mmCIF file of C-alpha atoms in Angstrom:
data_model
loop_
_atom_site.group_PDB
_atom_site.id
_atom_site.type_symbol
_atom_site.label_atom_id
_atom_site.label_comp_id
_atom_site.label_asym_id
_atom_site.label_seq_id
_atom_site.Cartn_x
_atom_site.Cartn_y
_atom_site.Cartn_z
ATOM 1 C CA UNK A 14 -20.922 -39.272 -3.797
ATOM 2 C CA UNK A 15 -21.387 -37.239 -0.847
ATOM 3 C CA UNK A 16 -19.699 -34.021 0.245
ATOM 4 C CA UNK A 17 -20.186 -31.526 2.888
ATOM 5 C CA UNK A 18 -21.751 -28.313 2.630
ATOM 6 C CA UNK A 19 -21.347 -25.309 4.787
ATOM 7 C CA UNK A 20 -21.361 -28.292 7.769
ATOM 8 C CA UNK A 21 -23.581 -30.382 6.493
ATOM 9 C CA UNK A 22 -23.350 -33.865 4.831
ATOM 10 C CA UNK A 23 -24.693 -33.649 0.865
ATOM 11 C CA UNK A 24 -25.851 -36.288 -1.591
ATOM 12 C CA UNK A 25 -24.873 -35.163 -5.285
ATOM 13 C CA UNK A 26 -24.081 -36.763 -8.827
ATOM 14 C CA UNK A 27 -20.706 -35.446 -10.096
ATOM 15 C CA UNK A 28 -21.294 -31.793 -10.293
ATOM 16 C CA UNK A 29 -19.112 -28.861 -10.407
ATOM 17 C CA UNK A 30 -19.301 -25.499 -7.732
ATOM 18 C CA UNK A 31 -21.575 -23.726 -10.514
ATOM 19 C CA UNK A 32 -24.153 -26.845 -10.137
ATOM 20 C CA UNK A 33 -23.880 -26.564 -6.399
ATOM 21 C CA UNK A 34 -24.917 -22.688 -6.380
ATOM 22 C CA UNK A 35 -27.527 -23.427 -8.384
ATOM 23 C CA UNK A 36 -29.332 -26.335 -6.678
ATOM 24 C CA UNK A 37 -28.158 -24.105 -3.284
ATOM 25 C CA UNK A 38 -28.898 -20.762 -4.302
ATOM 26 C CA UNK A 39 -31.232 -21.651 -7.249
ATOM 27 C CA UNK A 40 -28.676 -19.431 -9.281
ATOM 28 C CA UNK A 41 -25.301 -20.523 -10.665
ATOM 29 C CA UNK A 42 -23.146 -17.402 -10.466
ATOM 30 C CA UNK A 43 -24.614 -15.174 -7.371
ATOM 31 C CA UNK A 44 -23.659 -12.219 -6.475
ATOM 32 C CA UNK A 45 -21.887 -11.133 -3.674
ATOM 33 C CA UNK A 46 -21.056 -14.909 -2.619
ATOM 34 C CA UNK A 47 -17.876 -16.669 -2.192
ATOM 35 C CA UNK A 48 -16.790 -20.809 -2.238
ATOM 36 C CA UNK A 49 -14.323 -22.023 -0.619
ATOM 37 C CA UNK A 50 -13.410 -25.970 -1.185
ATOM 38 C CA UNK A 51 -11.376 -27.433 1.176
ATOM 39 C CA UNK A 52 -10.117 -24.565 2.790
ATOM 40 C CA UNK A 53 -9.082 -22.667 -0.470
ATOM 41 C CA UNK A 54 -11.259 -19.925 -1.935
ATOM 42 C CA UNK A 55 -12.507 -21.023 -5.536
ATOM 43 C CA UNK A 56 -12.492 -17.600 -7.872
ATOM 44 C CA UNK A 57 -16.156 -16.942 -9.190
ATOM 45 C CA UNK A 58 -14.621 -17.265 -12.952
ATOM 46 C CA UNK A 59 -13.666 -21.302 -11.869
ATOM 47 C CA UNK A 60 -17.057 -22.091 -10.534
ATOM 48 C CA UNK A 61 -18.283 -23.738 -14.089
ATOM 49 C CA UNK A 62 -15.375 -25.743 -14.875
ATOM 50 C CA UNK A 63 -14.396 -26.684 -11.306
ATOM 51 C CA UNK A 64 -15.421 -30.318 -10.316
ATOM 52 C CA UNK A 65 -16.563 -31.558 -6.931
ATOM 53 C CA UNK A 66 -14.941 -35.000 -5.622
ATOM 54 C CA UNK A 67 -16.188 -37.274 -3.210
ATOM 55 C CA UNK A 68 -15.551 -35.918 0.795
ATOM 56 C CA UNK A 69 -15.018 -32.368 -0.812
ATOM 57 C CA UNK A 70 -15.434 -29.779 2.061
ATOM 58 C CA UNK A 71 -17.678 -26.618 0.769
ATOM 59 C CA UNK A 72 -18.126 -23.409 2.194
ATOM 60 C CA UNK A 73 -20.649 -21.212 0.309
ATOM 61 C CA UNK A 74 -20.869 -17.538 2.561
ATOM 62 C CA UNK A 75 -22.351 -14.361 1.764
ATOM 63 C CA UNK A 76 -22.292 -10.839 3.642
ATOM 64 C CA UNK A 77 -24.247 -10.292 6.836
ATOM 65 C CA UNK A 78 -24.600 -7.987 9.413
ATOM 66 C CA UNK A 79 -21.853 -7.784 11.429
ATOM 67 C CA UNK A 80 -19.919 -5.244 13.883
ATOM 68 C CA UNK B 3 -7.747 17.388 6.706
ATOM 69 C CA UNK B 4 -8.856 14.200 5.506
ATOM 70 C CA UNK B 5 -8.244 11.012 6.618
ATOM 71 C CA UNK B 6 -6.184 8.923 4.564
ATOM 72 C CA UNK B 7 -5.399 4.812 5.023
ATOM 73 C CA UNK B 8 -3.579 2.814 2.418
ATOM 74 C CA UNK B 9 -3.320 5.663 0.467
ATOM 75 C CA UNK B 10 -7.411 5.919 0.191
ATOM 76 C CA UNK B 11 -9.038 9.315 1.224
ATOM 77 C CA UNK B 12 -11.876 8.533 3.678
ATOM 78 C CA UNK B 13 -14.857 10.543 3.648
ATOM 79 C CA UNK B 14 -15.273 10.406 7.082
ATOM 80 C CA UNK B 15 -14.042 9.605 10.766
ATOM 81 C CA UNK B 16 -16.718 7.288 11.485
ATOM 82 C CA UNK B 17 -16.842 3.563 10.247
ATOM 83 C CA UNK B 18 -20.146 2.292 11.447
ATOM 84 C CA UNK B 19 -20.848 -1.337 11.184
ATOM 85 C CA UNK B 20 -24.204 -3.535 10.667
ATOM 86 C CA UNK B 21 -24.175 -5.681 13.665
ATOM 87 C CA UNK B 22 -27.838 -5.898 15.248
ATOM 88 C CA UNK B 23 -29.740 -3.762 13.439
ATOM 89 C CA UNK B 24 -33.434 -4.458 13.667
ATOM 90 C CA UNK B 25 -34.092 -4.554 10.056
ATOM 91 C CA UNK B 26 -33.015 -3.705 7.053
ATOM 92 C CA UNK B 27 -35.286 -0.701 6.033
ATOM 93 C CA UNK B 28 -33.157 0.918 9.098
ATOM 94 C CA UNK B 29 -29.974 0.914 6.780
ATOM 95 C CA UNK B 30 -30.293 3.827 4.361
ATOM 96 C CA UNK B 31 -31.613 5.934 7.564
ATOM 97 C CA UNK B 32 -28.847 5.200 9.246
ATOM 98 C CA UNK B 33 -26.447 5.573 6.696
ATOM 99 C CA UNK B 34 -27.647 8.728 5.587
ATOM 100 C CA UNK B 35 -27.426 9.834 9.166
ATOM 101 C CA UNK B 36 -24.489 8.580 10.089
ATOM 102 C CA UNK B 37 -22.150 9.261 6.602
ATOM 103 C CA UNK B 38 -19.775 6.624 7.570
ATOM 104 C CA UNK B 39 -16.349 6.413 5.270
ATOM 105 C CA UNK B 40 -16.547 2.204 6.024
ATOM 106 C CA UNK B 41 -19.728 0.047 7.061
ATOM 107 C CA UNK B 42 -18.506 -3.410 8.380
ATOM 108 C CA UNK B 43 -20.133 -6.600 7.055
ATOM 109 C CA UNK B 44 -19.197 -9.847 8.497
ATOM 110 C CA UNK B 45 -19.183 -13.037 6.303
ATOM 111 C CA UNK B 46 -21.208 -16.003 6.770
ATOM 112 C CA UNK B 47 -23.150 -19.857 5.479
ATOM 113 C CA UNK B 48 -26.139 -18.775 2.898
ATOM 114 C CA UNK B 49 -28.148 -21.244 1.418
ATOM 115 C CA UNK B 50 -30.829 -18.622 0.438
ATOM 116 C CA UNK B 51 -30.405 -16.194 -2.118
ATOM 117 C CA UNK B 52 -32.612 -13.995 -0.354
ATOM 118 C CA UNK B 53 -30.262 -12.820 2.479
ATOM 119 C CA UNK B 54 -28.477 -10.515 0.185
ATOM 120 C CA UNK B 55 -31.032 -7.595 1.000
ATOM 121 C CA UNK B 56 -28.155 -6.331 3.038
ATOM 122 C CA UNK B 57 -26.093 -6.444 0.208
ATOM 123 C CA UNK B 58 -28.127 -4.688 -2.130
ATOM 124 C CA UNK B 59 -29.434 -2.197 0.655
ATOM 125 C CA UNK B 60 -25.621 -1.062 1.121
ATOM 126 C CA UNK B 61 -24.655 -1.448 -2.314
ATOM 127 C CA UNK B 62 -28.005 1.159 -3.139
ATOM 128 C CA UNK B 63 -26.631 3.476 -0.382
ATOM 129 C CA UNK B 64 -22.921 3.691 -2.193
ATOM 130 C CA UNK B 65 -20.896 2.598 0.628
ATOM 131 C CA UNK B 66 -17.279 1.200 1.006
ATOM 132 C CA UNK B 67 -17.835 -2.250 2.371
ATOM 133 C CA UNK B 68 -15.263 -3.458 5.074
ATOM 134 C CA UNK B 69 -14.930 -7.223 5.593
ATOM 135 C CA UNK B 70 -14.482 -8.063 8.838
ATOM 136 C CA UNK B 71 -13.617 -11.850 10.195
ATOM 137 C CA UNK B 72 -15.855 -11.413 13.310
ATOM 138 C CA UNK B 73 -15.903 -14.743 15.426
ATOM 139 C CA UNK B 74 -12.982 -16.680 14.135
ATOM 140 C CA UNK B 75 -11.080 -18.241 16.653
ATOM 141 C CA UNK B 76 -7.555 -18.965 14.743
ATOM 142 C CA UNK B 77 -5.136 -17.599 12.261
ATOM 143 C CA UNK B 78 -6.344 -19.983 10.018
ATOM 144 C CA UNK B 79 -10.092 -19.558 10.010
ATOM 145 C CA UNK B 80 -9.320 -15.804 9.759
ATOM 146 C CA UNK B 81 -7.137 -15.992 6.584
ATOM 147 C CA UNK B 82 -9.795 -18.002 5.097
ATOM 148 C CA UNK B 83 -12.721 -15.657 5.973
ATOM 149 C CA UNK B 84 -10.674 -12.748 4.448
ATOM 150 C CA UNK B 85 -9.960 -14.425 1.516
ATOM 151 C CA UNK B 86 -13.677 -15.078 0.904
ATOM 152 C CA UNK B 87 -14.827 -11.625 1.935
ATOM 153 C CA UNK B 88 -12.019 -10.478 -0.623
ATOM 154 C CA UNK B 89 -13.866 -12.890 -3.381
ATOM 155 C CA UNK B 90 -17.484 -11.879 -2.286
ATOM 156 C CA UNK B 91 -17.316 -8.742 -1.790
ATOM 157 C CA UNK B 92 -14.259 -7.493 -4.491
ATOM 158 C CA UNK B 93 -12.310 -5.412 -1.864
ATOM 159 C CA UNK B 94 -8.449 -6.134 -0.559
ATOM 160 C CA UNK B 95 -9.568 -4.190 2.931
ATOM 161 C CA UNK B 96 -10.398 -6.262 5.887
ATOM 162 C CA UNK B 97 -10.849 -5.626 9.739
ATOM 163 C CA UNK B 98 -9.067 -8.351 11.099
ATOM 164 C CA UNK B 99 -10.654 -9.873 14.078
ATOM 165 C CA UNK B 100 -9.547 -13.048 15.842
ATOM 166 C CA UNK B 101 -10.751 -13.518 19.574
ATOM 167 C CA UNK B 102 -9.393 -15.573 22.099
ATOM 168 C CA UNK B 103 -12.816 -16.730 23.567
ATOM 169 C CA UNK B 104 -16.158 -16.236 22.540
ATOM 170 C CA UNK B 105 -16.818 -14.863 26.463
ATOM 171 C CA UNK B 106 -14.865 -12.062 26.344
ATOM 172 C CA UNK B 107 -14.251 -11.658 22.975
ATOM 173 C CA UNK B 108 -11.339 -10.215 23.197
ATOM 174 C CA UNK B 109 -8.588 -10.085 20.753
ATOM 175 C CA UNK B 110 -5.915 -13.119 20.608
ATOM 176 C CA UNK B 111 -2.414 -10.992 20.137
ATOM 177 C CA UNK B 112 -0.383 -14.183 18.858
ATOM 178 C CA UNK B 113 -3.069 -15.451 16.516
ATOM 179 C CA UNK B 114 -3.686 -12.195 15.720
ATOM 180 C CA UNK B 115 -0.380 -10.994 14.512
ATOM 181 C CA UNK B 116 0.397 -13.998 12.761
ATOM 182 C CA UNK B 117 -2.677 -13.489 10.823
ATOM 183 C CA UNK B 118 -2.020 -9.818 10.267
ATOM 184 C CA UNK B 119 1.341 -10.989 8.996
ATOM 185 C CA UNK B 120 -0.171 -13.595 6.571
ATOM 186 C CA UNK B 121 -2.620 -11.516 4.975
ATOM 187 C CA UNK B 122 -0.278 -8.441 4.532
ATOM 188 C CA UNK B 123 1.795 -11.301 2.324
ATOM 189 C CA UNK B 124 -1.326 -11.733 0.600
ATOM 190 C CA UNK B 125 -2.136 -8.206 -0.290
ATOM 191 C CA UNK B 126 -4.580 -7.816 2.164
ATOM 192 C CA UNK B 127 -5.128 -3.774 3.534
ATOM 193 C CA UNK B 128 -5.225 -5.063 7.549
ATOM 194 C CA UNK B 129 -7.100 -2.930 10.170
ATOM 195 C CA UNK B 130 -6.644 -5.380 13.323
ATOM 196 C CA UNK B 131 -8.633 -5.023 16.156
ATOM 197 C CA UNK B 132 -6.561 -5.020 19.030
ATOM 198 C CA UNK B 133 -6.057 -4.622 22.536
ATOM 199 C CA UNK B 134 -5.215 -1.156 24.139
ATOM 200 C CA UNK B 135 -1.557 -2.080 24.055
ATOM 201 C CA UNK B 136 1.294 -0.301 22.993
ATOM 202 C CA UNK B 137 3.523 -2.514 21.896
ATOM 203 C CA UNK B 138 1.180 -4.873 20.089
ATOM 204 C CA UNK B 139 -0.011 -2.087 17.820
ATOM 205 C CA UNK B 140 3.270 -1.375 17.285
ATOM 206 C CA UNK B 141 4.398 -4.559 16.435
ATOM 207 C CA UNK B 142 1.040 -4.791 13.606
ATOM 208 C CA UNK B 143 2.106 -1.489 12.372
ATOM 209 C CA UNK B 144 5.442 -3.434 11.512
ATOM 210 C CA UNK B 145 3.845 -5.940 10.040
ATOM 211 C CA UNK B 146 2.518 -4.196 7.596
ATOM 212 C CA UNK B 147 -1.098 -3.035 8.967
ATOM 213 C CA UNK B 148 -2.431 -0.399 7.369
ATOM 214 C CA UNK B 149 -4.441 0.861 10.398
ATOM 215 C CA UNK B 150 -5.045 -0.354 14.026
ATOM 216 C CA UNK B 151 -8.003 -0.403 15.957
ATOM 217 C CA UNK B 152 -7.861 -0.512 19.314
ATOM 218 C CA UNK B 153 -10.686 -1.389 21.691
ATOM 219 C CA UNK B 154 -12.080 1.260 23.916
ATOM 220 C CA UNK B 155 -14.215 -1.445 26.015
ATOM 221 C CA UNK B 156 -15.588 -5.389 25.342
ATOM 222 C CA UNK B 157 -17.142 -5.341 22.040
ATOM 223 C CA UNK B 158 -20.835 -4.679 22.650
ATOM 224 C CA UNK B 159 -20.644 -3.231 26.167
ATOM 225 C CA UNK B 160 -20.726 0.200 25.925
ATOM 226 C CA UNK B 161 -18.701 1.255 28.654
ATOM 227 C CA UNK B 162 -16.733 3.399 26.535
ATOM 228 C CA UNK B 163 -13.353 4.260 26.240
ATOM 229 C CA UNK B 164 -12.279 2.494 30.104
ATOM 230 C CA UNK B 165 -8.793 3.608 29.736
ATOM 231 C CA UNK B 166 -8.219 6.877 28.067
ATOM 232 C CA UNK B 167 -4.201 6.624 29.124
ATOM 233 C CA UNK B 168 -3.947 3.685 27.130
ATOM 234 C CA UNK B 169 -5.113 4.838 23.824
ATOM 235 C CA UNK B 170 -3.452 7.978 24.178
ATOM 236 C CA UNK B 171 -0.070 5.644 24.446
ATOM 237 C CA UNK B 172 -1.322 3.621 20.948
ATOM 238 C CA UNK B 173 -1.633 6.683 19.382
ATOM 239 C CA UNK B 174 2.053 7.870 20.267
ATOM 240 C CA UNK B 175 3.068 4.519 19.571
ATOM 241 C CA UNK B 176 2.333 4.244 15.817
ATOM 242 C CA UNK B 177 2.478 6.461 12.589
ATOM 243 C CA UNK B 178 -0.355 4.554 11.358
ATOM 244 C CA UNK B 179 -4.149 5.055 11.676
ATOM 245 C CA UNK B 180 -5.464 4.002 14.978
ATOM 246 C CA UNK B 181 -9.550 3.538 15.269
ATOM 247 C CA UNK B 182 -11.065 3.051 18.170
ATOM 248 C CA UNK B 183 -13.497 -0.031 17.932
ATOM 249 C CA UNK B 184 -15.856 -1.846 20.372
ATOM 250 C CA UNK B 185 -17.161 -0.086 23.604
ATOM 251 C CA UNK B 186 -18.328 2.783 22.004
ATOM 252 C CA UNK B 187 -22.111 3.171 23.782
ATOM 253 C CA UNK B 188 -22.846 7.056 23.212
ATOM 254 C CA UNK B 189 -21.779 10.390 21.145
ATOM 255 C CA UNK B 190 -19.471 11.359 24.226
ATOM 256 C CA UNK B 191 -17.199 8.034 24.418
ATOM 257 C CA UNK B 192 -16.438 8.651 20.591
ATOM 258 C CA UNK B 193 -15.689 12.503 21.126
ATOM 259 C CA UNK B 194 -13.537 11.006 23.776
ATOM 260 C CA UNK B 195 -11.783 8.553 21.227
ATOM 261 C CA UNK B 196 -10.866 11.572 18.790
ATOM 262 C CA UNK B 197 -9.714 13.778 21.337
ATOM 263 C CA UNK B 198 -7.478 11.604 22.405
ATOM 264 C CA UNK B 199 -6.296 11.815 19.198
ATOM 265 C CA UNK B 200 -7.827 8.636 17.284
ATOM 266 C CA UNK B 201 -7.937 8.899 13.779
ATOM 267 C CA UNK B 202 -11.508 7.695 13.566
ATOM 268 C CA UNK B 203 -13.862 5.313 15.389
ATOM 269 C CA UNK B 204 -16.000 2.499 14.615
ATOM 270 C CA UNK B 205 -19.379 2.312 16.489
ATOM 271 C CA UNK B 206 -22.124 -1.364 15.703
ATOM 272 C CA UNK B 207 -24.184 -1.753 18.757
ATOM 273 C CA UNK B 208 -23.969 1.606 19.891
ATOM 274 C CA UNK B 209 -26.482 2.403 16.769
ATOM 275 C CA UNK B 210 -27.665 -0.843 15.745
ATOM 276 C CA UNK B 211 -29.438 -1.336 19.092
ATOM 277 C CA UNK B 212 -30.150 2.189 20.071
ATOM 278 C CA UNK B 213 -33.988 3.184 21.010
ATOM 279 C CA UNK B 214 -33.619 5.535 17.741
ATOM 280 C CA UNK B 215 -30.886 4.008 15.538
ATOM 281 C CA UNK B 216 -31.186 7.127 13.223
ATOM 282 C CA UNK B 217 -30.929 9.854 15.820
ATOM 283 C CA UNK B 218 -27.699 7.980 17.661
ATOM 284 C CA UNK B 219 -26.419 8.029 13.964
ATOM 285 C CA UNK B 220 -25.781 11.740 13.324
ATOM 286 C CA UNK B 221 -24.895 12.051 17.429
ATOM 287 C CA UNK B 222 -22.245 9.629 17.104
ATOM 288 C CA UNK B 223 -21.229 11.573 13.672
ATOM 289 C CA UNK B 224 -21.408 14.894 15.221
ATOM 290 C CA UNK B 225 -19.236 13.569 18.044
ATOM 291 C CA UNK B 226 -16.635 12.227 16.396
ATOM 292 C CA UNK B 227 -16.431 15.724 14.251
ATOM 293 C CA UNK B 228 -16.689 17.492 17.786
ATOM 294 C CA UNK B 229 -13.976 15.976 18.995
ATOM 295 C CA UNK B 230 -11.710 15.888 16.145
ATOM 296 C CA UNK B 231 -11.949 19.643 16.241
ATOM 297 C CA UNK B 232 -11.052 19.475 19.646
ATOM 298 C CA UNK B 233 -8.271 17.392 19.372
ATOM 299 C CA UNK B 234 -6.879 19.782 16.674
ATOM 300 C CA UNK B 235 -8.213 23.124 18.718
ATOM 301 C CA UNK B 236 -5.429 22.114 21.612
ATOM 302 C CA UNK B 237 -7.344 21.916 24.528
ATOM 303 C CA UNK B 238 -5.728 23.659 27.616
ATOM 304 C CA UNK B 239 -4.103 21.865 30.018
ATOM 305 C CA UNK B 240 -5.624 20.498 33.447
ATOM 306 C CA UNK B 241 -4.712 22.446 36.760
ATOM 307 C CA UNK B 242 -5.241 21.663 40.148
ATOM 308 C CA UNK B 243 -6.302 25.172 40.953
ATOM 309 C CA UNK B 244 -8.884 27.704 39.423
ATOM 310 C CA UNK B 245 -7.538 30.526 37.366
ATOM 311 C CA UNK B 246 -9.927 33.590 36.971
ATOM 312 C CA UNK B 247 -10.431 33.954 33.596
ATOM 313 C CA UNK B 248 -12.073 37.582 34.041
ATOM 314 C CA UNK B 249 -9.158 40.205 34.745
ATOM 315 C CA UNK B 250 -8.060 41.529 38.418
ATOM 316 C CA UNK B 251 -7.301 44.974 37.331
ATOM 317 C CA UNK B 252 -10.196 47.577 38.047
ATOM 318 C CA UNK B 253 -12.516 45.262 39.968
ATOM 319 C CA UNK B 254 -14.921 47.895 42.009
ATOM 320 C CA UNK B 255 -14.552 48.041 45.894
#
C-alpha cells in the first residue's frame, strides 16, 4: 500500500504509526515528536496499536527554531 | 510584581524565541543572558532524529517551551499545528499565529479569531499575535485568550514599535496580558513596549541575528526591566515649554 508522509508518497507493508517512527526516525516512540493522520493528532500512547491504511495522510513534526 | 497569565507566575517580562539563531551552542548563552519566562519553538516535518538538539539544548537550560503555529495560513492548519505542539511538546500554551500572506506576514483577524475561538474550546492557553488594533484584541480577549500580543512592526523588521498610540489603545482596551511581538530590533524599542505599559515582550530576530546574540540578550532583558520600572515610576507628562527645574528664588545678580 502506499501512503503519504510529511508530503511525500510512501511504499509500506501494513504497519502501524510505531513502525513508521521507527523505519522514519529509526526509533519507535521519540521524544518530543508528534503524528498526526489525516488531519487528527494520534496520542503517543496509540502509536503501537494504531494501524496505517492505504492513502493514509501522515504528518510526523518535531520542534524547531522558530520566532 | 510578577507577571501572571492563565494563572501561571512568569519569571520574567521577556519571552525570547529561537528563530535564526546561528547554532545551537548559542542557546544556553543566550538563555542565560536573556532569562526569558517563555522561549518560542515552532513545529515542523522531521525525518531525522537528530534535529532534536534544540530540544534537548532547551530542555537542559529548564525553560517553559511556547508552541507557536508560525506560517500557517488557515484556521485549520493552525488548530492542527497546536494540537501537535500540545502532543510533542506536553504543554496546553500556544502563540497563535495565522498570517494572511507569507509577504507581509501579517496576522489574518478572521482566521485568526476563529482559531483563537476553536482552540480556547479545546483547552488551549491562546496568546494570538495580532494586529495593533483595539477592537480585535478585544474581541480575542472575549474569546477566551489568555494574553494578546500585538505587533510593534512586520515580524523580522526591526523597526520597532511604529505606532506607540496604538499599543497604548490595546493596552486600555483589554484586562488581559498584552505582549508586544515582532518588530522589536534593539533594547530601546522593547523599553518602549513596557512603558507603554505592555505586560512583556517577545524579541526572535532581534537576538537570533544580532552581531553578538549574547550581549543583545541581557540589553533586551535590561530594557524591558528599564522600562517596566518606568512605566510603574509615572513618568511626567510632556510640555510644550521648558520648566526650570532649579529654583528662581535667590538667584545672584
Amino acid at each position: 500500500m502506499t501512503i503519504t508522509c510529511n508530503g511525500a508518497v510512501v511504499a509500506l507493508d501494513g504497519a502501524t504509526v510505531a513502525d513508521l517512527l521507527a523505519t522514519r526516525l529509526g526509533d519507535p516512540r521519540p521524544h518530543g515528536v508528534a503524528v498526526a493522520v489525516n488531519e487528527e493528532v494520534v496520542p503517543r500512547g496509540d502509536w503501537p496499536a494504531r494501524p496505517l491504511v492505504e492513502g493514509d495522510v501522515v504528518e510526523i513534526v518535531t520542534a524547531v527554531q522558530g520566532g | 510584581m510578577t507577571l501572571t497569565i492563565a494563572g501561571e507566575s512568569l519569571t520574567s517580562r521577556l519571552f525570547l524565541g529561537t528563530g535564526g539563531l546561528p547554532n545551537v551552542a548559542l542557546v544556553g548563552p543566550v538563555l542565560e543572558a536573556a532569562r526569558p519566562a517563555l522561549v518560542t519553538v515552532s513545529m515542523r516535518r522531521t525525518s531525522s532524529p537528530a534535529e532534536g538538539g534544540l530540544l534537548a539544548a532547551l530542555r537542559g537550560a529548564g525553560v517553559r517551551l511556547l508552541p507557536n503555529t508560525a506560517g500557517c495560513l488557515s484556521a485549520r492548519e493552525a488548530v492542527l499545528t497546536a494540537e501537535l505542539g500540545r502532543e510533542a511538546l506536553g504543554t496546553d500554551w500556544v502563540k497563535l499565529e495565522v498570517i494572511g500572506d507569507e509577504r507581509s506576514l501579517l496576522p489574518d483577524a478572521v482566521e485568526l479569531l476563529d482559531a483563537a475561538e476553536q482552540l480556547v474550546r479545546r483547552g488551549f492557553v491562546v496568546l494570538p499575535y495580532a494586529t495593533d488594533d483595539p477592537v480585535l484584541a478585544r474581541r480575542l480577549a472575549d474569546t477566551g485568550c489568555a494574553a494578546v500580543m500585538p505587533l510593534g512592526s512586520p515580524i523580522g523588521s526591526g523597526l520597532g514599535v511604529l505606532n506607540p498610540h496604538a499599543i497604548a489603545a490595546v493596552r486600555a482596551a483589554v484586562e488581559i496580558p498584552v505582549v508586544l511581538d515582532a518588530g522589536v530590533g534593539t533594547a530601546s524599542d522593547a523599553a518602549l513596549a513596557m512603558e507603554l505599559g505592555c505586560d512583556a515582550v517577545l524579541a526572535a530576530t532581534a537576538v537570533t541575528r544580532a552581531d553578538d546574540p549574547v550581549a543583545m540578550a541581557s540589553a533586551l532583558r535590561l530594557g524591558v526591566e528599564a522600562g517596566r520600572l518606568a512605566w510603574s515610576a509615572g513618568r511626567i507628562p510632556r510640555r510644550n515649554e521648558a520648566r526650570a527645574s532649579s529654583p528662581v528664588l535667590g538667584r545672584i545678580g
